[in-house]
PDB file of C-alpha atoms in Angstrom:
ATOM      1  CA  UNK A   1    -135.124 -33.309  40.364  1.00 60.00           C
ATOM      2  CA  UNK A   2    -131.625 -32.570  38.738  1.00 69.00           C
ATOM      3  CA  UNK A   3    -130.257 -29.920  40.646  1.00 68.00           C
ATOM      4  CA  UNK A   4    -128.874 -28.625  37.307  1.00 68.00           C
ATOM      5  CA  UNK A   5    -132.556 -27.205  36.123  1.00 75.00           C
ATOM      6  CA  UNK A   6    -133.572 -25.952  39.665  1.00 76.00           C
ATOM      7  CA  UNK A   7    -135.458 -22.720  39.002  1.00 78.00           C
ATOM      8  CA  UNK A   8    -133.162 -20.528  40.564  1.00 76.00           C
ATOM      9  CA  UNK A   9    -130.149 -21.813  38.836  1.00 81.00           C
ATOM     10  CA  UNK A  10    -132.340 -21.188  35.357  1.00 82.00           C
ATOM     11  CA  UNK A  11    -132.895 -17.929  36.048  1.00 85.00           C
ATOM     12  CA  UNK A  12    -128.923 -17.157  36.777  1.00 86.00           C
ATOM     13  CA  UNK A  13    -128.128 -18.475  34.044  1.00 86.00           C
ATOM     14  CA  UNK A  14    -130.641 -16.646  31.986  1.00 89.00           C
ATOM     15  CA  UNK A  15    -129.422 -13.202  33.566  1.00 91.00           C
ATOM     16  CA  UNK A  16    -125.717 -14.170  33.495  1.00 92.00           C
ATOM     17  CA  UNK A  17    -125.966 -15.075  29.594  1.00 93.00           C
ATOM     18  CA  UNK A  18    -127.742 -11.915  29.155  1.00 95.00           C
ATOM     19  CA  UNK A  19    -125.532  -9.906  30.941  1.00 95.00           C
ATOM     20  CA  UNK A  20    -122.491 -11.122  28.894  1.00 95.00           C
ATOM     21  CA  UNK A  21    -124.215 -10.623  25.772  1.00 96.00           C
ATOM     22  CA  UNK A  22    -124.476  -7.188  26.764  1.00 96.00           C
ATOM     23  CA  UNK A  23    -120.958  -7.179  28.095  1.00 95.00           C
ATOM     24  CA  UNK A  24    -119.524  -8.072  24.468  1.00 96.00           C
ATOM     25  CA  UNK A  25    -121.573  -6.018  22.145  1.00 96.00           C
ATOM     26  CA  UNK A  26    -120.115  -3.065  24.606  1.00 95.00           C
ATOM     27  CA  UNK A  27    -116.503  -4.315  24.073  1.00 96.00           C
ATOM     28  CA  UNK A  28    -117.517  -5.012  20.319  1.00 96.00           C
ATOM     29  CA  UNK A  29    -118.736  -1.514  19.913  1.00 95.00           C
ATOM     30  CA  UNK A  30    -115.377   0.097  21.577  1.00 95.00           C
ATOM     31  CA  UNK A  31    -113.579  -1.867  19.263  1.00 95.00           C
ATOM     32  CA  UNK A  32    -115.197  -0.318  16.378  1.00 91.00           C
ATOM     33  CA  UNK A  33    -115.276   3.320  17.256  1.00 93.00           C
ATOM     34  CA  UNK A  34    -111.134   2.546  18.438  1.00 92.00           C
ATOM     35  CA  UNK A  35    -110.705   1.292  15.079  1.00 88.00           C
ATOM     36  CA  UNK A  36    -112.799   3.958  13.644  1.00 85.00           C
ATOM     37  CA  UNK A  37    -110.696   6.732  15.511  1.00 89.00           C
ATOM     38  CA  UNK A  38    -107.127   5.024  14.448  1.00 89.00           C
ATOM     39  CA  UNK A  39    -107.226   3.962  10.901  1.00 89.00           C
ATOM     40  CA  UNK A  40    -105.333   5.971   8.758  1.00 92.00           C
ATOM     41  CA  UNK A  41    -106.012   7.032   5.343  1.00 93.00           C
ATOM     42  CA  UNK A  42    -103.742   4.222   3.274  1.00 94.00           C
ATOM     43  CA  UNK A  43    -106.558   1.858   5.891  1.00 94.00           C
ATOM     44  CA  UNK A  44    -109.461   3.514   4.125  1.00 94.00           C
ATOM     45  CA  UNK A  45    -107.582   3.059   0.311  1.00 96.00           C
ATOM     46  CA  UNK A  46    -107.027  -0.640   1.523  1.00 95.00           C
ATOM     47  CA  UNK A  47    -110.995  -0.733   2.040  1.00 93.00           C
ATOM     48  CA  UNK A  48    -111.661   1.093  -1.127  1.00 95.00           C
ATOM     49  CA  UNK A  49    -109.594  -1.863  -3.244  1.00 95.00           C
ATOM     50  CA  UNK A  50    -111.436  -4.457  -1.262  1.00 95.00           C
ATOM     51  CA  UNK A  51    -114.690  -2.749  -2.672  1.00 93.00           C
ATOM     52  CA  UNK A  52    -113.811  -1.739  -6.062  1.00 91.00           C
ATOM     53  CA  UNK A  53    -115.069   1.726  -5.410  1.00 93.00           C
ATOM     54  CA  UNK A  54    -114.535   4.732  -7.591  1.00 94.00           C
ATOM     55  CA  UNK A  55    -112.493   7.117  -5.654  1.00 95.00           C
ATOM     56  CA  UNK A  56    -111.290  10.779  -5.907  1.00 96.00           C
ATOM     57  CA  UNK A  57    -107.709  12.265  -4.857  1.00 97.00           C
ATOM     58  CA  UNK A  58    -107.112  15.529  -4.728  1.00 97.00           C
ATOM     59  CA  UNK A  59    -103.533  16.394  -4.204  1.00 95.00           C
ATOM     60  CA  UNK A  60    -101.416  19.275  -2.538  1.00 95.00           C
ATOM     61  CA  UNK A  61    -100.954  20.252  -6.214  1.00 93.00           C
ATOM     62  CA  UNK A  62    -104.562  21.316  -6.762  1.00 92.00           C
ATOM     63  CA  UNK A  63    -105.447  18.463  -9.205  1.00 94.00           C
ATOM     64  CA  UNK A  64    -107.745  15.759  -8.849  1.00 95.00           C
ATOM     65  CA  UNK A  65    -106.894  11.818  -9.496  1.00 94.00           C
ATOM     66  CA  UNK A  66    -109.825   9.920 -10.511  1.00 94.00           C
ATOM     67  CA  UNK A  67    -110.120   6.177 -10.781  1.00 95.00           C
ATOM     68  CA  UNK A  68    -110.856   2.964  -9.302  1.00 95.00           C
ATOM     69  CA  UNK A  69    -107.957   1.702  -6.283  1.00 96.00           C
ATOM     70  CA  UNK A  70    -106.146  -0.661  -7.811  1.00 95.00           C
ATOM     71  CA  UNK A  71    -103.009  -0.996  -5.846  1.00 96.00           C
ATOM     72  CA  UNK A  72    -102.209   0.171  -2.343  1.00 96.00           C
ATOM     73  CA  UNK A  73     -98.514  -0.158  -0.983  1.00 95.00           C
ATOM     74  CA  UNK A  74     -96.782   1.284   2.194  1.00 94.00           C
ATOM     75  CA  UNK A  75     -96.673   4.844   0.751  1.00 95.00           C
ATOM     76  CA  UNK A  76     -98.615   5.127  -2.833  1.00 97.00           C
ATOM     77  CA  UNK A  77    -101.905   4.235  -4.060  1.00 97.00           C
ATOM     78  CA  UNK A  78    -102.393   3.393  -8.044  1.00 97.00           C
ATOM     79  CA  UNK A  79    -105.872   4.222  -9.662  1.00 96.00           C
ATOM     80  CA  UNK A  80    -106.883   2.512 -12.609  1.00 95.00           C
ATOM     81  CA  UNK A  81    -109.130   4.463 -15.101  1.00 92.00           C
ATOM     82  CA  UNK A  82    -110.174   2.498 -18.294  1.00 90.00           C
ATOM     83  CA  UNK A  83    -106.759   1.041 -19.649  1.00 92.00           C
ATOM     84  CA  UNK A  84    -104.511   3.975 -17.565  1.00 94.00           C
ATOM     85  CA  UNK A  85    -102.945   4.081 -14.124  1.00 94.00           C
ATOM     86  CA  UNK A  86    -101.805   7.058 -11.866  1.00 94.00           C
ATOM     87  CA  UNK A  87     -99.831   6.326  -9.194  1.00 95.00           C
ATOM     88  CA  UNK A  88    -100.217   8.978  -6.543  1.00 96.00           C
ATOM     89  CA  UNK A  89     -97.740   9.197  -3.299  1.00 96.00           C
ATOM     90  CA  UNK A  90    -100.141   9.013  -0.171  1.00 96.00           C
ATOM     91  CA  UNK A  91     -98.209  12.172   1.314  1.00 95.00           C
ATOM     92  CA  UNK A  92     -98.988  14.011  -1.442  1.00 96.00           C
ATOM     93  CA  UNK A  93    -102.950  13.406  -0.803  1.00 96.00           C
ATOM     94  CA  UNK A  94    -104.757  16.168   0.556  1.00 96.00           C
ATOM     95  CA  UNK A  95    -108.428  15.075   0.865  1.00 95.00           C
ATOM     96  CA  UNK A  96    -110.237  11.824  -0.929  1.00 95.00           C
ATOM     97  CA  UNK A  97    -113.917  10.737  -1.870  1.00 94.00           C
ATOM     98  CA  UNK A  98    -115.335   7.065  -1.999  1.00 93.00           C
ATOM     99  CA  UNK A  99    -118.370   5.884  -4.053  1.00 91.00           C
ATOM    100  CA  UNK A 100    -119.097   2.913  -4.255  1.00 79.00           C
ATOM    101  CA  UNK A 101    -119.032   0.451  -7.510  1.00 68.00           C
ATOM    102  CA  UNK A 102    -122.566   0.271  -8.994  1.00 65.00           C
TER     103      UNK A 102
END
């Protein structure tokens, strides 16, 4: 008999593996609400370009910027609407809305 497959050593193994599967989707799921908890708002802009979703800016100023993300730098964001672009300082950002591209 190879010592290797001796029952007891199969079922080990079995409840080790199974254990560390459950170990990483724990560490993968603290990863994702710590990510969830620290990204910032120019994170979620970055995500919007990636998607090509239509988003909505409103500003400290009390009007709305409406357009798709085109650009996002260090502290700005451009939308792109048809052939026009607004560039919008992220400071000056007061809330945003995501939809996504149809």
């Amino acid at each position: 008999m190879d010592p290797l497959r001796h029952p007891d050593l199969v079922d080990v193994s079995r409840r080790l593996r199974q254990q560390w599967e459950r170990v990483v989707e724990a560490e993968q799921a603290a990863a994702r609400t710590t990510w969830w908890r620290r990204r910032s708002l120019r994170d979620r802009l970055i995500d919007a370009e990636d998607r090509g979703e239509h988003t909505t800016l409103w500003c400290i100023d009390g009007r709305a910027a409406v357009g798709v993300v085109h650009a996002v730098g260090s502290d700005h964001v451009v939308l792109r609407f048809g052939q026009r672009s607004r560039f919008v300082l992220l400071h000056q950002i007061v809330a945003a809305g995501f939809q996504e591209a149809e």
